[in-house]
Amino acid sequence: MVFDGKSFSDITIGDTFKSRLTITDSHITQGCGLFGDFNPLHSDDEFCKGTRFGERILHGPLTSAAMTAPIGMYFYGTAVAYLEHNCSFHAPVKAGDTLLTQWLISNKIAKQKIDSGIAELEGVCTNQHDVVVAKATGKILLKM
């Protein structure tokens, strides 16, 4: 598959883009192996029954990673480097949750000397109940 990604000159402050992903049990299980984090909040159904969540939850870094996926696709082939990502978590993500991530281009910084530019981004991730599960900011260096 080939996509036409947005370059720095194609974007405008205020532009938005979004993506949707349903989290499965496999995401949670694979997160344990991927990170080596087998905290019982992610790996032990019985333990989780006694927690405030009631069931296993997705690792925060995977929620953050799911938020960045639409950035990679929106800037497909035009990204030089993802420079910065800051994420805060507001609610747990569980298997069966459908996450909607929406990004806003909040600022543009031209880098004429290197024929590139930086897009500053603000993102919000909600579940199927419109509960905010995470918020993030990022900066990406793009081809002009």
PDB file of C-alpha atoms in Angstrom:
ATOM      1  CA  MET A   1       0.000   0.000   0.000  1.00  0.00           C
ATOM      2  CA  VAL A   2       1.217   3.485  -0.813  1.00  0.00           C
ATOM      3  CA  PHE A   3      -0.082   6.564   0.929  1.00  0.00           C
ATOM      4  CA  ASP A   4       0.393  10.242   0.148  1.00  0.00           C
ATOM      5  CA  GLY A   5       1.625  11.812   3.365  1.00  0.00           C
ATOM      6  CA  LYS A   6       1.347  15.485   4.159  1.00  0.00           C
ATOM      7  CA  SER A   7       4.557  17.504   3.938  1.00  0.00           C
ATOM      8  CA  PHE A   8       5.301  20.665   5.914  1.00  0.00           C
ATOM      9  CA  SER A   9       4.096  22.857   3.042  1.00  0.00           C
ATOM     10  CA  ASP A  10       0.820  20.864   2.822  1.00  0.00           C
ATOM     11  CA  ILE A  11      -0.311  21.523   6.392  1.00  0.00           C
ATOM     12  CA  THR A  12      -1.934  24.494   8.088  1.00  0.00           C
ATOM     13  CA  ILE A  13      -2.271  25.373  11.746  1.00  0.00           C
ATOM     14  CA  GLY A  14      -5.695  24.107  12.783  1.00  0.00           C
ATOM     15  CA  ASP A  15      -5.662  21.040  10.520  1.00  0.00           C
ATOM     16  CA  THR A  16      -6.879  17.859  12.217  1.00  0.00           C
ATOM     17  CA  PHE A  17      -6.640  14.140  11.564  1.00  0.00           C
ATOM     18  CA  LYS A  18      -7.825  11.078  13.446  1.00  0.00           C
ATOM     19  CA  SER A  19      -7.763   7.311  13.687  1.00  0.00           C
ATOM     20  CA  ARG A  20      -9.743   4.592  15.429  1.00  0.00           C
ATOM     21  CA  LEU A  21      -8.468   1.300  16.917  1.00  0.00           C
ATOM     22  CA  THR A  22     -10.196  -1.402  18.955  1.00  0.00           C
ATOM     23  CA  ILE A  23      -7.952  -2.810  21.678  1.00  0.00           C
ATOM     24  CA  THR A  24      -7.992  -6.582  22.067  1.00  0.00           C
ATOM     25  CA  ASP A  25      -6.759  -8.954  24.735  1.00  0.00           C
ATOM     26  CA  SER A  26      -3.821  -9.639  22.405  1.00  0.00           C
ATOM     27  CA  HIS A  27      -2.647  -6.025  22.700  1.00  0.00           C
ATOM     28  CA  ILE A  28      -2.458  -6.361  26.482  1.00  0.00           C
ATOM     29  CA  THR A  29      -0.784  -9.784  26.396  1.00  0.00           C
ATOM     30  CA  GLN A  30       1.742  -8.740  23.751  1.00  0.00           C
ATOM     31  CA  GLY A  31       2.554  -5.635  25.792  1.00  0.00           C
ATOM     32  CA  CYS A  32       3.725  -7.861  28.640  1.00  0.00           C
ATOM     33  CA  GLY A  33       6.205  -9.617  26.371  1.00  0.00           C
ATOM     34  CA  LEU A  34       7.179  -6.521  24.441  1.00  0.00           C
ATOM     35  CA  PHE A  35       8.101  -4.526  27.536  1.00  0.00           C
ATOM     36  CA  GLY A  36       8.876  -7.371  29.935  1.00  0.00           C
ATOM     37  CA  ASP A  37       6.316  -5.734  32.249  1.00  0.00           C
ATOM     38  CA  PHE A  38       4.238  -8.520  33.781  1.00  0.00           C
ATOM     39  CA  ASN A  39       2.736  -6.319  36.489  1.00  0.00           C
ATOM     40  CA  PRO A  40      -0.436  -8.122  37.613  1.00  0.00           C
ATOM     41  CA  LEU A  41      -2.512  -5.159  36.372  1.00  0.00           C
ATOM     42  CA  HIS A  42      -1.601  -6.380  32.873  1.00  0.00           C
ATOM     43  CA  SER A  43      -1.158 -10.122  33.371  1.00  0.00           C
ATOM     44  CA  ASP A  44      -3.327 -11.535  36.176  1.00  0.00           C
ATOM     45  CA  ASP A  45      -7.115 -11.749  35.754  1.00  0.00           C
ATOM     46  CA  GLU A  46      -7.701 -12.879  39.336  1.00  0.00           C
ATOM     47  CA  PHE A  47      -5.563 -10.102  40.806  1.00  0.00           C
ATOM     48  CA  CYS A  48      -7.376  -7.509  38.694  1.00  0.00           C
ATOM     49  CA  LYS A  49     -10.809  -8.590  39.961  1.00  0.00           C
ATOM     50  CA  GLY A  50      -9.824  -7.050  43.291  1.00  0.00           C
ATOM     51  CA  THR A  51      -8.581  -3.763  41.826  1.00  0.00           C
ATOM     52  CA  ARG A  52     -10.397  -0.569  40.958  1.00  0.00           C
ATOM     53  CA  PHE A  53     -10.240  -1.622  37.278  1.00  0.00           C
ATOM     54  CA  GLY A  54     -11.853  -5.042  37.689  1.00  0.00           C
ATOM     55  CA  GLU A  55      -9.938  -6.469  34.762  1.00  0.00           C
ATOM     56  CA  ARG A  56      -6.547  -6.261  33.067  1.00  0.00           C
ATOM     57  CA  ILE A  57      -5.588  -2.922  31.528  1.00  0.00           C
ATOM     58  CA  LEU A  58      -3.375  -1.885  28.641  1.00  0.00           C
ATOM     59  CA  HIS A  59       0.137  -0.667  29.408  1.00  0.00           C
ATOM     60  CA  GLY A  60       0.388   3.142  29.296  1.00  0.00           C
ATOM     61  CA  PRO A  61       3.189   3.048  26.702  1.00  0.00           C
ATOM     62  CA  LEU A  62       0.926   1.058  24.364  1.00  0.00           C
ATOM     63  CA  THR A  63      -1.853   3.606  24.733  1.00  0.00           C
ATOM     64  CA  SER A  64       0.736   6.253  23.895  1.00  0.00           C
ATOM     65  CA  ALA A  65       1.984   4.226  20.920  1.00  0.00           C
ATOM     66  CA  ALA A  66      -1.556   3.743  19.623  1.00  0.00           C
ATOM     67  CA  MET A  67      -1.923   7.515  19.714  1.00  0.00           C
ATOM     68  CA  THR A  68       1.184   8.002  17.565  1.00  0.00           C
ATOM     69  CA  ALA A  69       0.135   5.597  14.797  1.00  0.00           C
ATOM     70  CA  PRO A  70      -2.070   8.144  12.983  1.00  0.00           C
ATOM     71  CA  ILE A  71       0.870  10.574  12.992  1.00  0.00           C
ATOM     72  CA  GLY A  72       2.970   8.054  11.093  1.00  0.00           C
ATOM     73  CA  MET A  73       0.226   7.551   8.551  1.00  0.00           C
ATOM     74  CA  TYR A  74      -0.710  11.232   8.153  1.00  0.00           C
ATOM     75  CA  PHE A  75       2.933  12.098   7.467  1.00  0.00           C
ATOM     76  CA  TYR A  76       3.614   8.861   5.544  1.00  0.00           C
ATOM     77  CA  GLY A  77       6.853   9.233   3.590  1.00  0.00           C
ATOM     78  CA  THR A  78       7.302  12.898   4.555  1.00  0.00           C
ATOM     79  CA  ALA A  79       8.445  12.489   8.162  1.00  0.00           C
ATOM     80  CA  VAL A  80      12.149  12.999   8.792  1.00  0.00           C
ATOM     81  CA  ALA A  81      12.009  12.291  12.537  1.00  0.00           C
ATOM     82  CA  TYR A  82       9.505  12.257  15.374  1.00  0.00           C
ATOM     83  CA  LEU A  83      11.253  14.635  17.760  1.00  0.00           C
ATOM     84  CA  GLU A  84       9.173  14.709  20.915  1.00  0.00           C
ATOM     85  CA  HIS A  85       6.200  12.982  22.520  1.00  0.00           C
ATOM     86  CA  ASN A  86       4.647  13.738  25.902  1.00  0.00           C
ATOM     87  CA  CYS A  87       1.625  11.793  27.083  1.00  0.00           C
ATOM     88  CA  SER A  88      -0.580  11.915  30.168  1.00  0.00           C
ATOM     89  CA  PHE A  89      -3.026   9.166  31.096  1.00  0.00           C
ATOM     90  CA  HIS A  90      -6.512   9.907  32.383  1.00  0.00           C
ATOM     91  CA  ALA A  91      -8.445   6.617  32.370  1.00  0.00           C
ATOM     92  CA  PRO A  92      -7.658   2.924  31.951  1.00  0.00           C
ATOM     93  CA  VAL A  93      -7.842   1.175  28.589  1.00  0.00           C
ATOM     94  CA  LYS A  94      -9.277  -2.340  28.595  1.00  0.00           C
ATOM     95  CA  ALA A  95      -9.731  -5.085  26.020  1.00  0.00           C
ATOM     96  CA  GLY A  96     -12.782  -4.233  23.917  1.00  0.00           C
ATOM     97  CA  ASP A  97     -12.291  -0.469  24.156  1.00  0.00           C
ATOM     98  CA  THR A  98     -12.343   1.382  20.853  1.00  0.00           C
ATOM     99  CA  LEU A  99      -9.955   4.312  20.949  1.00  0.00           C
ATOM    100  CA  LEU A 100     -10.439   7.417  18.829  1.00  0.00           C
ATOM    101  CA  THR A 101      -7.312   9.533  18.582  1.00  0.00           C
ATOM    102  CA  GLN A 102      -7.649  13.058  17.210  1.00  0.00           C
ATOM    103  CA  TRP A 103      -4.662  15.275  16.467  1.00  0.00           C
ATOM    104  CA  LEU A 104      -4.501  19.022  15.882  1.00  0.00           C
ATOM    105  CA  ILE A 105      -1.638  20.831  14.190  1.00  0.00           C
ATOM    106  CA  SER A 106      -1.102  23.577  16.740  1.00  0.00           C
ATOM    107  CA  ASN A 107       2.012  25.280  15.336  1.00  0.00           C
ATOM    108  CA  LYS A 108       4.482  25.227  12.444  1.00  0.00           C
ATOM    109  CA  ILE A 109       8.155  26.149  12.612  1.00  0.00           C
ATOM    110  CA  ALA A 110       9.986  26.458   9.289  1.00  0.00           C
ATOM    111  CA  LYS A 111      13.599  25.263   9.184  1.00  0.00           C
ATOM    112  CA  GLN A 112      14.716  26.845   5.914  1.00  0.00           C
ATOM    113  CA  LYS A 113      18.407  25.909   6.309  1.00  0.00           C
ATOM    114  CA  ILE A 114      17.562  22.216   6.232  1.00  0.00           C
ATOM    115  CA  ASP A 115      14.617  22.491   3.813  1.00  0.00           C
ATOM    116  CA  SER A 116      12.276  21.112   6.483  1.00  0.00           C
ATOM    117  CA  GLY A 117       9.828  22.204   9.132  1.00  0.00           C
ATOM    118  CA  ILE A 118       8.531  21.154  12.503  1.00  0.00           C
ATOM    119  CA  ALA A 119       4.854  20.537  13.123  1.00  0.00           C
ATOM    120  CA  GLU A 120       3.728  20.823  16.734  1.00  0.00           C
ATOM    121  CA  LEU A 121       0.791  18.577  17.565  1.00  0.00           C
ATOM    122  CA  GLU A 122      -1.851  18.223  20.275  1.00  0.00           C
ATOM    123  CA  GLY A 123      -3.720  14.943  20.618  1.00  0.00           C
ATOM    124  CA  VAL A 124      -6.663  13.562  22.574  1.00  0.00           C
ATOM    125  CA  CYS A 125      -7.590   9.904  22.828  1.00  0.00           C
ATOM    126  CA  THR A 126     -11.110   8.898  23.906  1.00  0.00           C
ATOM    127  CA  ASN A 127     -12.819   5.551  24.291  1.00  0.00           C
ATOM    128  CA  GLN A 128     -16.187   4.482  22.906  1.00  0.00           C
ATOM    129  CA  HIS A 129     -17.924   6.225  25.843  1.00  0.00           C
ATOM    130  CA  ASP A 130     -16.232   9.567  24.994  1.00  0.00           C
ATOM    131  CA  VAL A 131     -14.079   9.266  28.124  1.00  0.00           C
ATOM    132  CA  VAL A 132     -10.657  10.867  27.677  1.00  0.00           C
ATOM    133  CA  VAL A 133      -8.087   8.123  28.281  1.00  0.00           C
ATOM    134  CA  ALA A 134      -4.968  10.084  27.279  1.00  0.00           C
ATOM    135  CA  LYS A 135      -3.721  13.430  26.011  1.00  0.00           C
ATOM    136  CA  ALA A 136      -0.444  14.042  24.231  1.00  0.00           C
ATOM    137  CA  THR A 137       1.706  16.606  22.507  1.00  0.00           C
ATOM    138  CA  GLY A 138       4.331  15.921  19.895  1.00  0.00           C
ATOM    139  CA  LYS A 139       6.761  17.495  17.472  1.00  0.00           C
ATOM    140  CA  ILE A 140       7.652  16.040  14.109  1.00  0.00           C
ATOM    141  CA  LEU A 141      10.277  17.160  11.591  1.00  0.00           C
ATOM    142  CA  LEU A 142       8.902  17.031   8.047  1.00  0.00           C
ATOM    143  CA  LYS A 143      10.141  17.405   4.511  1.00  0.00           C
ATOM    144  CA  MET A 144       9.269  20.796   3.120  1.00  0.00           C
TER     145      MET A 144
END
